[in-house]
PDB file of C-alpha atoms and ligand atoms in Angstrom:
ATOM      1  CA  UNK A   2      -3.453 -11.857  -3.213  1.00 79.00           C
ATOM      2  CA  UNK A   3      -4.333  -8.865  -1.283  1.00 91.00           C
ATOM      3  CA  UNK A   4      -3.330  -7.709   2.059  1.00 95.00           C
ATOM      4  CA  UNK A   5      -5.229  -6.131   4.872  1.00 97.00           C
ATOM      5  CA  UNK A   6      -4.030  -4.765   7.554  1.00 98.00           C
ATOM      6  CA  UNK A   7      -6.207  -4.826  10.838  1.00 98.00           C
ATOM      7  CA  UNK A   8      -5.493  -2.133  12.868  1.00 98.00           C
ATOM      8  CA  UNK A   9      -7.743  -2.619  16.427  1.00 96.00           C
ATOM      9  CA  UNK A  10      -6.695  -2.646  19.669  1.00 96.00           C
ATOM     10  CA  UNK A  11      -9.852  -4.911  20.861  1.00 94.00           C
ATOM     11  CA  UNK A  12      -8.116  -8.655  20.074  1.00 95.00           C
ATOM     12  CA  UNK A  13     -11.167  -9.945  20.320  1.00 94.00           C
ATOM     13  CA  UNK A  14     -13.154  -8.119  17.273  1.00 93.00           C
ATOM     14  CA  UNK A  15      -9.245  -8.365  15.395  1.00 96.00           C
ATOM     15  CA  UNK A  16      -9.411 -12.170  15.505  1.00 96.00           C
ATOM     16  CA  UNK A  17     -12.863 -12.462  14.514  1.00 95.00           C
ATOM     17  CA  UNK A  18     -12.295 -10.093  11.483  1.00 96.00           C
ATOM     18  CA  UNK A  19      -8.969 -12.019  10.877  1.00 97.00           C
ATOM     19  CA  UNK A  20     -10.862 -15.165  10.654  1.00 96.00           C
ATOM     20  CA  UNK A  21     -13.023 -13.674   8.296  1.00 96.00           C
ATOM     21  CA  UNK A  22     -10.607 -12.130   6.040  1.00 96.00           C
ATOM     22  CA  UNK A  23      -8.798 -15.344   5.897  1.00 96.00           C
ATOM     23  CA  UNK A  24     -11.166 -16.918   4.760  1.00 95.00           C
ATOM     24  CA  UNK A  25     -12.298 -15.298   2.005  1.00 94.00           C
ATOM     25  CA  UNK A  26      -8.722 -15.443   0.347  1.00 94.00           C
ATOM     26  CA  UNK A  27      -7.215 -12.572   1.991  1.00 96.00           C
ATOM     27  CA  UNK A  28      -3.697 -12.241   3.817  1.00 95.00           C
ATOM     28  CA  UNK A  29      -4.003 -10.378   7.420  1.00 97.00           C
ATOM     29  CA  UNK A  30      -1.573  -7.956   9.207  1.00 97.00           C
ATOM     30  CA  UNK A  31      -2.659  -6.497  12.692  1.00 97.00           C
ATOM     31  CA  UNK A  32      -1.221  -4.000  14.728  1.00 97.00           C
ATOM     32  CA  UNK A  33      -2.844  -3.636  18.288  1.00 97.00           C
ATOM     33  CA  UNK A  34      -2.147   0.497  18.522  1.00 97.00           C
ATOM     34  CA  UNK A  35      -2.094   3.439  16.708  1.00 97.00           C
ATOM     35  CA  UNK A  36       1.695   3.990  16.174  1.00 96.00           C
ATOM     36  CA  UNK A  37       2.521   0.195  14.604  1.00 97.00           C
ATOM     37  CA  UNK A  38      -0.604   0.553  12.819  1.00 97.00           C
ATOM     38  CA  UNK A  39       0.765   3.732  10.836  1.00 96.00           C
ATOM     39  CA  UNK A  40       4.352   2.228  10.349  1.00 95.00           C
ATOM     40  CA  UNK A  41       2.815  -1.288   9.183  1.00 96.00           C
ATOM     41  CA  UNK A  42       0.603   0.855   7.066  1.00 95.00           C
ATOM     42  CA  UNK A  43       3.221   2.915   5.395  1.00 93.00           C
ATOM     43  CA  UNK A  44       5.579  -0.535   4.354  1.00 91.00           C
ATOM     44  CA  UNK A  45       4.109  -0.512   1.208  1.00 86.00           C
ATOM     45  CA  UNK A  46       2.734  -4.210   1.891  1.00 90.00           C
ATOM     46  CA  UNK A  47      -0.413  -3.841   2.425  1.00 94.00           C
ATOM     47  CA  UNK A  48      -3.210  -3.141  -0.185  1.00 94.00           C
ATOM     48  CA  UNK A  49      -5.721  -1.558   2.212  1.00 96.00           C
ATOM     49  CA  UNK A  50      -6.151  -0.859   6.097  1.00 97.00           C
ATOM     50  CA  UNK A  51      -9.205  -1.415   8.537  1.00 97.00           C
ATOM     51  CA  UNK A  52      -8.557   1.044  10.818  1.00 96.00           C
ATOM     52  CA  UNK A  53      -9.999   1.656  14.184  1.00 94.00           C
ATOM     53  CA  UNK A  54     -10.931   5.263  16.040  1.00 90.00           C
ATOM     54  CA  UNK A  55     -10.005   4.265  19.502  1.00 89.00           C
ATOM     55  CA  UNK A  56      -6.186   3.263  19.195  1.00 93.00           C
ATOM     56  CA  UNK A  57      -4.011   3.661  22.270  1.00 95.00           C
ATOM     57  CA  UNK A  58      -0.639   5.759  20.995  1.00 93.00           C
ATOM     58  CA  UNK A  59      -2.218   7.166  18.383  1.00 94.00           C
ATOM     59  CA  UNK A  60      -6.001   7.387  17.916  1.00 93.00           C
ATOM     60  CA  UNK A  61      -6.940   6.257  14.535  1.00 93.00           C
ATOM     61  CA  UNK A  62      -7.693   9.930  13.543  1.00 91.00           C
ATOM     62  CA  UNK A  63      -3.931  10.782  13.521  1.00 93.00           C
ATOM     63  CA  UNK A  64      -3.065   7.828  11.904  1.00 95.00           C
ATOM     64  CA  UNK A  65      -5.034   8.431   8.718  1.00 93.00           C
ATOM     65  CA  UNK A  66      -4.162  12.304   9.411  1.00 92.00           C
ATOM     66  CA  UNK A  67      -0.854  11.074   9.496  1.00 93.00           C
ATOM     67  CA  UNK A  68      -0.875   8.288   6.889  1.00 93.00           C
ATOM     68  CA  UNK A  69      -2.200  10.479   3.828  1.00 90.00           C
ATOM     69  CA  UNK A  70       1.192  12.694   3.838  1.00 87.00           C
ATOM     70  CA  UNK A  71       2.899   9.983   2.454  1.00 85.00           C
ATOM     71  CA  UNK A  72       0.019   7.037   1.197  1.00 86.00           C
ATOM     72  CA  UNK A  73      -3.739   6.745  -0.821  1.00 86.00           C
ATOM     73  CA  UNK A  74      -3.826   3.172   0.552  1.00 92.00           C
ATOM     74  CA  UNK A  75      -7.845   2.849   0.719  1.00 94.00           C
ATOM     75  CA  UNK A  76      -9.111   3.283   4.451  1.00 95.00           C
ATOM     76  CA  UNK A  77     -11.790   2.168   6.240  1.00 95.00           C
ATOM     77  CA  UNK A  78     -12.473   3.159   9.693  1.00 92.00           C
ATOM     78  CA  UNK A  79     -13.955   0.861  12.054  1.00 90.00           C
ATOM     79  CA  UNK A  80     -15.989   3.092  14.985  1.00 82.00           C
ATOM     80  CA  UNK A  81     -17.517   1.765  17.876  1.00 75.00           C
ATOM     81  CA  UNK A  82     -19.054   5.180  18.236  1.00 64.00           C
ATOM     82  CA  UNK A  83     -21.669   6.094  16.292  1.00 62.00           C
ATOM     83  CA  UNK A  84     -21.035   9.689  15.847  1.00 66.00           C
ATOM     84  CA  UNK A  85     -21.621  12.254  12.915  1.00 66.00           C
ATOM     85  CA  UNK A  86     -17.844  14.112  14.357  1.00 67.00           C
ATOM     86  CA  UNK A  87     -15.861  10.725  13.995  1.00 70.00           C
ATOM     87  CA  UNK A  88     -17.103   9.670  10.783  1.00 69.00           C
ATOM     88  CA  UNK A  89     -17.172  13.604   8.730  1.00 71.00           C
ATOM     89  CA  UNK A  90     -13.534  13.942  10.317  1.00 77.00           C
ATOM     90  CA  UNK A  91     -12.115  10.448   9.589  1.00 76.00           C
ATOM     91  CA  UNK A  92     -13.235  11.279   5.651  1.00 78.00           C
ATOM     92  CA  UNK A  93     -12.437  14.502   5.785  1.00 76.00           C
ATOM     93  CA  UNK A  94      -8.868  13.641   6.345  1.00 79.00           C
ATOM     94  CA  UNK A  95      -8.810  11.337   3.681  1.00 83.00           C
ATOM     95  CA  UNK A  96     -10.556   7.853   4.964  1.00 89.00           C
ATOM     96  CA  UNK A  97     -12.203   5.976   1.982  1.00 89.00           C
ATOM     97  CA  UNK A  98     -15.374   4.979   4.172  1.00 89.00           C
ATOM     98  CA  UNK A  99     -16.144   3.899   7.219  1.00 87.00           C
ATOM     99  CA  UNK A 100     -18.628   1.005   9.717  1.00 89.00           C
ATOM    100  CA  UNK A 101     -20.093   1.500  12.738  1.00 87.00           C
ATOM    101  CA  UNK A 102     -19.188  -1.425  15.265  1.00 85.00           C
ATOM    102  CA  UNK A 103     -21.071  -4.047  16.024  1.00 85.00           C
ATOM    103  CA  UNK A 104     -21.129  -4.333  12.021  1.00 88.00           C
ATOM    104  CA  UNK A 105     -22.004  -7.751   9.768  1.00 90.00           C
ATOM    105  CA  UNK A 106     -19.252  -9.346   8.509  1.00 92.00           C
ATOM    106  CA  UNK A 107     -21.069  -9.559   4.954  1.00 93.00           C
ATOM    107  CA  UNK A 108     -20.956  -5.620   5.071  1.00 93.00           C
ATOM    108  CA  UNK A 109     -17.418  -5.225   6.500  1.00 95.00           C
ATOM    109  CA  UNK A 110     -16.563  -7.937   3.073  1.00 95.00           C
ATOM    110  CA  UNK A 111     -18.545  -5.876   0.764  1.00 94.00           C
ATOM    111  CA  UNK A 112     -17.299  -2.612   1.447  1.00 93.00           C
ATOM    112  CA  UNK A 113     -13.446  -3.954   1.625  1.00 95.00           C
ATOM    113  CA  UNK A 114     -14.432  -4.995  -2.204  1.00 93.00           C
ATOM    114  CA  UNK A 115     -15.792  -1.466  -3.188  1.00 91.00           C
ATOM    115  CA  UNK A 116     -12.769   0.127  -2.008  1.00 91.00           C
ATOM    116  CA  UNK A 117      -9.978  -2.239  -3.357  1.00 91.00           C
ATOM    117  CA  UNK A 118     -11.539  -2.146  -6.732  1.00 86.00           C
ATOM    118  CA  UNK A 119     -11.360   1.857  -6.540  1.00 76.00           C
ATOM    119  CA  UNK A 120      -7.781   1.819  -6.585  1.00 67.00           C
ATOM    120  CA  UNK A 121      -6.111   3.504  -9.476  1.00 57.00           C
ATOM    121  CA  UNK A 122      -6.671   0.700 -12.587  1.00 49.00           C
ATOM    122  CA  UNK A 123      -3.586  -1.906 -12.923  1.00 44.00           C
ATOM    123  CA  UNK A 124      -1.969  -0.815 -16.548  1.00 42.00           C
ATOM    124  CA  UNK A 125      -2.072  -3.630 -18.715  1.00 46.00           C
ATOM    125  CA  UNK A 126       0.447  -6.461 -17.557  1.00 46.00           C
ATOM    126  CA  UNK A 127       2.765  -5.935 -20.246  1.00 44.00           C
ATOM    127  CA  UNK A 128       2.528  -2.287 -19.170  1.00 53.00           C
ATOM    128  CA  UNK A 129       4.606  -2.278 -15.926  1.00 70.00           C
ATOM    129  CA  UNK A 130       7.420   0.003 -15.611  1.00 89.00           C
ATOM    130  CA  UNK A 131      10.833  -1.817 -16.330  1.00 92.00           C
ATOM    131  CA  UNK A 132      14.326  -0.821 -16.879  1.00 93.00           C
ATOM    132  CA  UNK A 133      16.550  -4.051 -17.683  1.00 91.00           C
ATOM    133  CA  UNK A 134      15.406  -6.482 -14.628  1.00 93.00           C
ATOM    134  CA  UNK A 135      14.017  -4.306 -12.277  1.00 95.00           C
ATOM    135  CA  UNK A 136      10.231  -3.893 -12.718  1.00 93.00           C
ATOM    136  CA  UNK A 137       7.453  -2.563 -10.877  1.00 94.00           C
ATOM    137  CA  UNK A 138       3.963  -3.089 -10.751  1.00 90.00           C
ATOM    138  CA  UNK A 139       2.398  -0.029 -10.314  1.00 86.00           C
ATOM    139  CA  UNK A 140      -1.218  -1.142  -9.599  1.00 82.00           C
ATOM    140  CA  UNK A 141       0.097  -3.607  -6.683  1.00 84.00           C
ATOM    141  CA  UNK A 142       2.455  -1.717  -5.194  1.00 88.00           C
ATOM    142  CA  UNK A 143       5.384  -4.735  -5.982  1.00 92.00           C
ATOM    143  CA  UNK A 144       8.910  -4.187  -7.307  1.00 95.00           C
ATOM    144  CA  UNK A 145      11.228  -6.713  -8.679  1.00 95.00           C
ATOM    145  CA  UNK A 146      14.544  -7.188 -10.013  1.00 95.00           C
ATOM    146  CA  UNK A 147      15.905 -10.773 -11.468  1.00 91.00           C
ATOM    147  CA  UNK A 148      12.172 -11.745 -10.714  1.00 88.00           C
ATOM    148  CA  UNK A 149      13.155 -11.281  -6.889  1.00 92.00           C
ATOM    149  CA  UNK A 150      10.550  -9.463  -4.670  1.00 94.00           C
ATOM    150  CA  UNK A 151      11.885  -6.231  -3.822  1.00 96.00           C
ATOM    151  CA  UNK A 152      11.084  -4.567  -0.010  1.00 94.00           C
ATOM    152  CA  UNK A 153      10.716  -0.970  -0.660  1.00 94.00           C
ATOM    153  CA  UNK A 154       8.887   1.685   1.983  1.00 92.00           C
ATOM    154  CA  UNK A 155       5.937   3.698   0.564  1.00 90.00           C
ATOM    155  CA  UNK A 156       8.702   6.631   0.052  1.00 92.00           C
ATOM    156  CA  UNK A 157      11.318   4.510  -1.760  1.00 95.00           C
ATOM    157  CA  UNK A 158       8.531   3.188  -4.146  1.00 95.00           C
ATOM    158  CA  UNK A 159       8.026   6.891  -5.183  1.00 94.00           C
ATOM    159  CA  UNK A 160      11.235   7.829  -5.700  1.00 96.00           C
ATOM    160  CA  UNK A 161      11.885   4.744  -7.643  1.00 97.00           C
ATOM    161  CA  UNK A 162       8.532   5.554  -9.735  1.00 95.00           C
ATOM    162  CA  UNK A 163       9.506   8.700 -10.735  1.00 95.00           C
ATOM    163  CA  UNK A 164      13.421   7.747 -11.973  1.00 96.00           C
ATOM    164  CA  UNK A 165      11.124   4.806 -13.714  1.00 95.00           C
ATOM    165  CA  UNK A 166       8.850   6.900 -15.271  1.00 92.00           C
ATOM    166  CA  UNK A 167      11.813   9.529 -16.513  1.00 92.00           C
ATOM    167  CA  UNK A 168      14.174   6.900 -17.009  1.00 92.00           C
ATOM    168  CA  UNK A 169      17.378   8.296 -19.409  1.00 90.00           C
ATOM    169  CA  UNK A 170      16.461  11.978 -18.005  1.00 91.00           C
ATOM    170  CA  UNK A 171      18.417  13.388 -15.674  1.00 94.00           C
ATOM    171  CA  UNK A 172      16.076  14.645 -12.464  1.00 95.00           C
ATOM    172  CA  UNK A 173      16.891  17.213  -9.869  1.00 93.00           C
ATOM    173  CA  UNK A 174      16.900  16.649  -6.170  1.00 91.00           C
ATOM    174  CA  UNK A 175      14.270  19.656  -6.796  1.00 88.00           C
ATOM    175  CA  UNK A 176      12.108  17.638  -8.770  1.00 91.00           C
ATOM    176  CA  UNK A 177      12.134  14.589  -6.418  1.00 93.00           C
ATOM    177  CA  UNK A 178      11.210  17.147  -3.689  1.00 90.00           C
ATOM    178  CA  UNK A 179       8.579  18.605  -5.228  1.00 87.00           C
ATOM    179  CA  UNK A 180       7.420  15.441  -7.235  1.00 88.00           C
ATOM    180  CA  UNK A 181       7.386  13.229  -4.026  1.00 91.00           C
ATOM    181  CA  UNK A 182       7.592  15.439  -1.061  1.00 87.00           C
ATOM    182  CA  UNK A 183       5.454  17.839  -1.984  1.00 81.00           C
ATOM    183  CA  UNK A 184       5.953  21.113  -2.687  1.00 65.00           C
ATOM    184  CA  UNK A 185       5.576  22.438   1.120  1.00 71.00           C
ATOM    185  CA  UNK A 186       8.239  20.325   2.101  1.00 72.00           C
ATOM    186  CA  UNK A 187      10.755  22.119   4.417  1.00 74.00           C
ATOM    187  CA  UNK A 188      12.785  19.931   5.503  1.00 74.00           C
ATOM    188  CA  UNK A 189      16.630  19.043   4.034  1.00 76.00           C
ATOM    189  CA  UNK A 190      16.914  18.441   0.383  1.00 71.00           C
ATOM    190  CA  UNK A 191      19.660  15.770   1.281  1.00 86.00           C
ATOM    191  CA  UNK A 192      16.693  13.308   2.142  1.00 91.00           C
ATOM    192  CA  UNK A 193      17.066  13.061  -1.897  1.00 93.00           C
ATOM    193  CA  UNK A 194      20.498  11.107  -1.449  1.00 94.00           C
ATOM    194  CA  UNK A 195      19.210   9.624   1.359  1.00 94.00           C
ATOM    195  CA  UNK A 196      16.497   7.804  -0.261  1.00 95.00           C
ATOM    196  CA  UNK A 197      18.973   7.100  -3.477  1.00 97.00           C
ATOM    197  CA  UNK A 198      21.262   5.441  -1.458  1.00 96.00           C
ATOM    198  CA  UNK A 199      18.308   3.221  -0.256  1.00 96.00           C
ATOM    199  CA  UNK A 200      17.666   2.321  -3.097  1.00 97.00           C
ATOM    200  CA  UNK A 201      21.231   1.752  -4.256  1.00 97.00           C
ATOM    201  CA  UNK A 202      21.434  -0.435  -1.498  1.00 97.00           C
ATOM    202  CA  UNK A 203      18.546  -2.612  -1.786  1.00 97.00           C
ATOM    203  CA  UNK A 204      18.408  -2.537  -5.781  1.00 97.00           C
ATOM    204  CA  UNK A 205      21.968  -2.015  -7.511  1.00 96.00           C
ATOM    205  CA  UNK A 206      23.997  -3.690  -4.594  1.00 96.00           C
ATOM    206  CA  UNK A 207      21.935  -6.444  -3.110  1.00 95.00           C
ATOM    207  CA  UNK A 208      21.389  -7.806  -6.981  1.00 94.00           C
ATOM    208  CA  UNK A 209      24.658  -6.696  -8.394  1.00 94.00           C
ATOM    209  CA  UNK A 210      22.885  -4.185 -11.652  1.00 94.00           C
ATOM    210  CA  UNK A 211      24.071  -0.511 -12.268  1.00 95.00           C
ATOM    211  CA  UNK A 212      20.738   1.263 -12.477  1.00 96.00           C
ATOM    212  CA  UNK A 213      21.036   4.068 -10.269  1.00 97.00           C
ATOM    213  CA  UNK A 214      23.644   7.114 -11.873  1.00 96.00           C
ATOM    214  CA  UNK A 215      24.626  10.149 -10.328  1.00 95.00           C
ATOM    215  CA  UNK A 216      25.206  13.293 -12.561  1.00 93.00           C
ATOM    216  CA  UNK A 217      27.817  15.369 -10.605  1.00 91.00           C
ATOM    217  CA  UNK A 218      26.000  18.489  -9.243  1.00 88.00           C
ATOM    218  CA  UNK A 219      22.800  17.632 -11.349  1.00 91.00           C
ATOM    219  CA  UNK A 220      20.924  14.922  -9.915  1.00 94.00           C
ATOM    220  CA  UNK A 221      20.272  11.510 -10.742  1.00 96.00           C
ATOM    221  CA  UNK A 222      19.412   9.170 -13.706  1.00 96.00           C
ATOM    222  CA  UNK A 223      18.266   5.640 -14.035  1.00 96.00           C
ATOM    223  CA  UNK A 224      19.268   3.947 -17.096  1.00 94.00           C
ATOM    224  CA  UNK A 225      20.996   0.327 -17.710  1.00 89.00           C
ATOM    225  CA  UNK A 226      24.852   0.576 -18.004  1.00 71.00           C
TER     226      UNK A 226
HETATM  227 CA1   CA B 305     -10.564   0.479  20.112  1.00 76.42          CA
END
């Protein structure tokens, strides 16, 4: 089942969309300002984000400014204003669309479909990435080992992709930079064994599996055993 998250500060319109949501099948998240609205955003549970201009904290411009460093969870802005500036910036920085408030419900609905289905195609179920019992699903943005759900942060996922994807090669803390932080990243390259340990921590010690290797003054490798 997918899950929205509302991000709009009037309760009022949040309900009512809630409601609707709900209804239709979905699951609901809401966030009443800008700054939970970006960390509830970036948790990896949510498969797309309704996202209002006028946030207190953090307008809803800096959110998706914000958001699209690290996530391509579709967006759709929600403005009560019915400006050209709003709408050209809020795609310009990377929303997937947007509706002008008061809006129909039936609209809201069919533009939440357009943009789920635009998501990058699911591989073919037999397809997911696996490496003994830890498998993730790509296409929903789930991870699990022994069939447990695992919690992973939109940056954990990543890292975890790419050892998944390049699983018996050894990979640099270089290549996770560049492969997940981008290669303008400035910042320290320990965030590398930051994340690893993470992951150690919620994959290789909470379930007991030896997934995760270091290579002494290499990098890391996952592999079973
Ligand atoms: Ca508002």
């Amino acid at each position: 089942m997918d899950r929205i998250l509302i991000v709009e500060d009037e309760e009022a319109i949040a309900r009512f969309v809630e409601l609707e949501l709900r209804h239709e099948g979905y699951d609901v998240g809401k966030a009443g300002d800008g700054r939970t609205g970006l960390d509830m955003a970036l948790s990896g549970q949510y498969q797309l984000v309704l996202l209002d201009i006028m946030l207190p904290e953090l307008s809803g411009l800096e959110v998706i400014r914000r958001l699209r460093r690290e996530s391509q969870i579709p967006v759709i802005m929600l403005t009560a204003r019915d400006t050209v500036m709003d709408k050209v910036s809020g795609l310009d920085m990377g929303a997937d669309d947007y509706i002008t408030k008061p809006f129909a419900i039936e609209e809201l609905l069919a533009r939440i479909r357009t943009a789920l289905r635009k998501r990058p195609q699911a591989a073919p179920a037999d397809a997911g990435l696996t490496c003994g019992p830890l498998r993730m699903d790509v296409a929903r943005h789930t991870v699990t080992c022994r069939e447990q759900p695992v919690e992973l942060t939109s940056r954990e996922f990543e890292v975890l992709k790419l050892l998944l994807e390049n699983q018996q090669i050894v990979l640099s803390r270089d290549t996770f930079l560049a492969k997940v932080w981008g290669y303008d990243y400035m910042g320290e390259t320990n965030v590398v064994d930051v994340y690893i340990r993470y992951l150690r921590s919620k994959i290789d010690d909470a379930f007991g599996v030896d997934l995760i290797h270091t290579v002494r003054g290499v990098g890391y490798v996952l592999r079973e055993g």
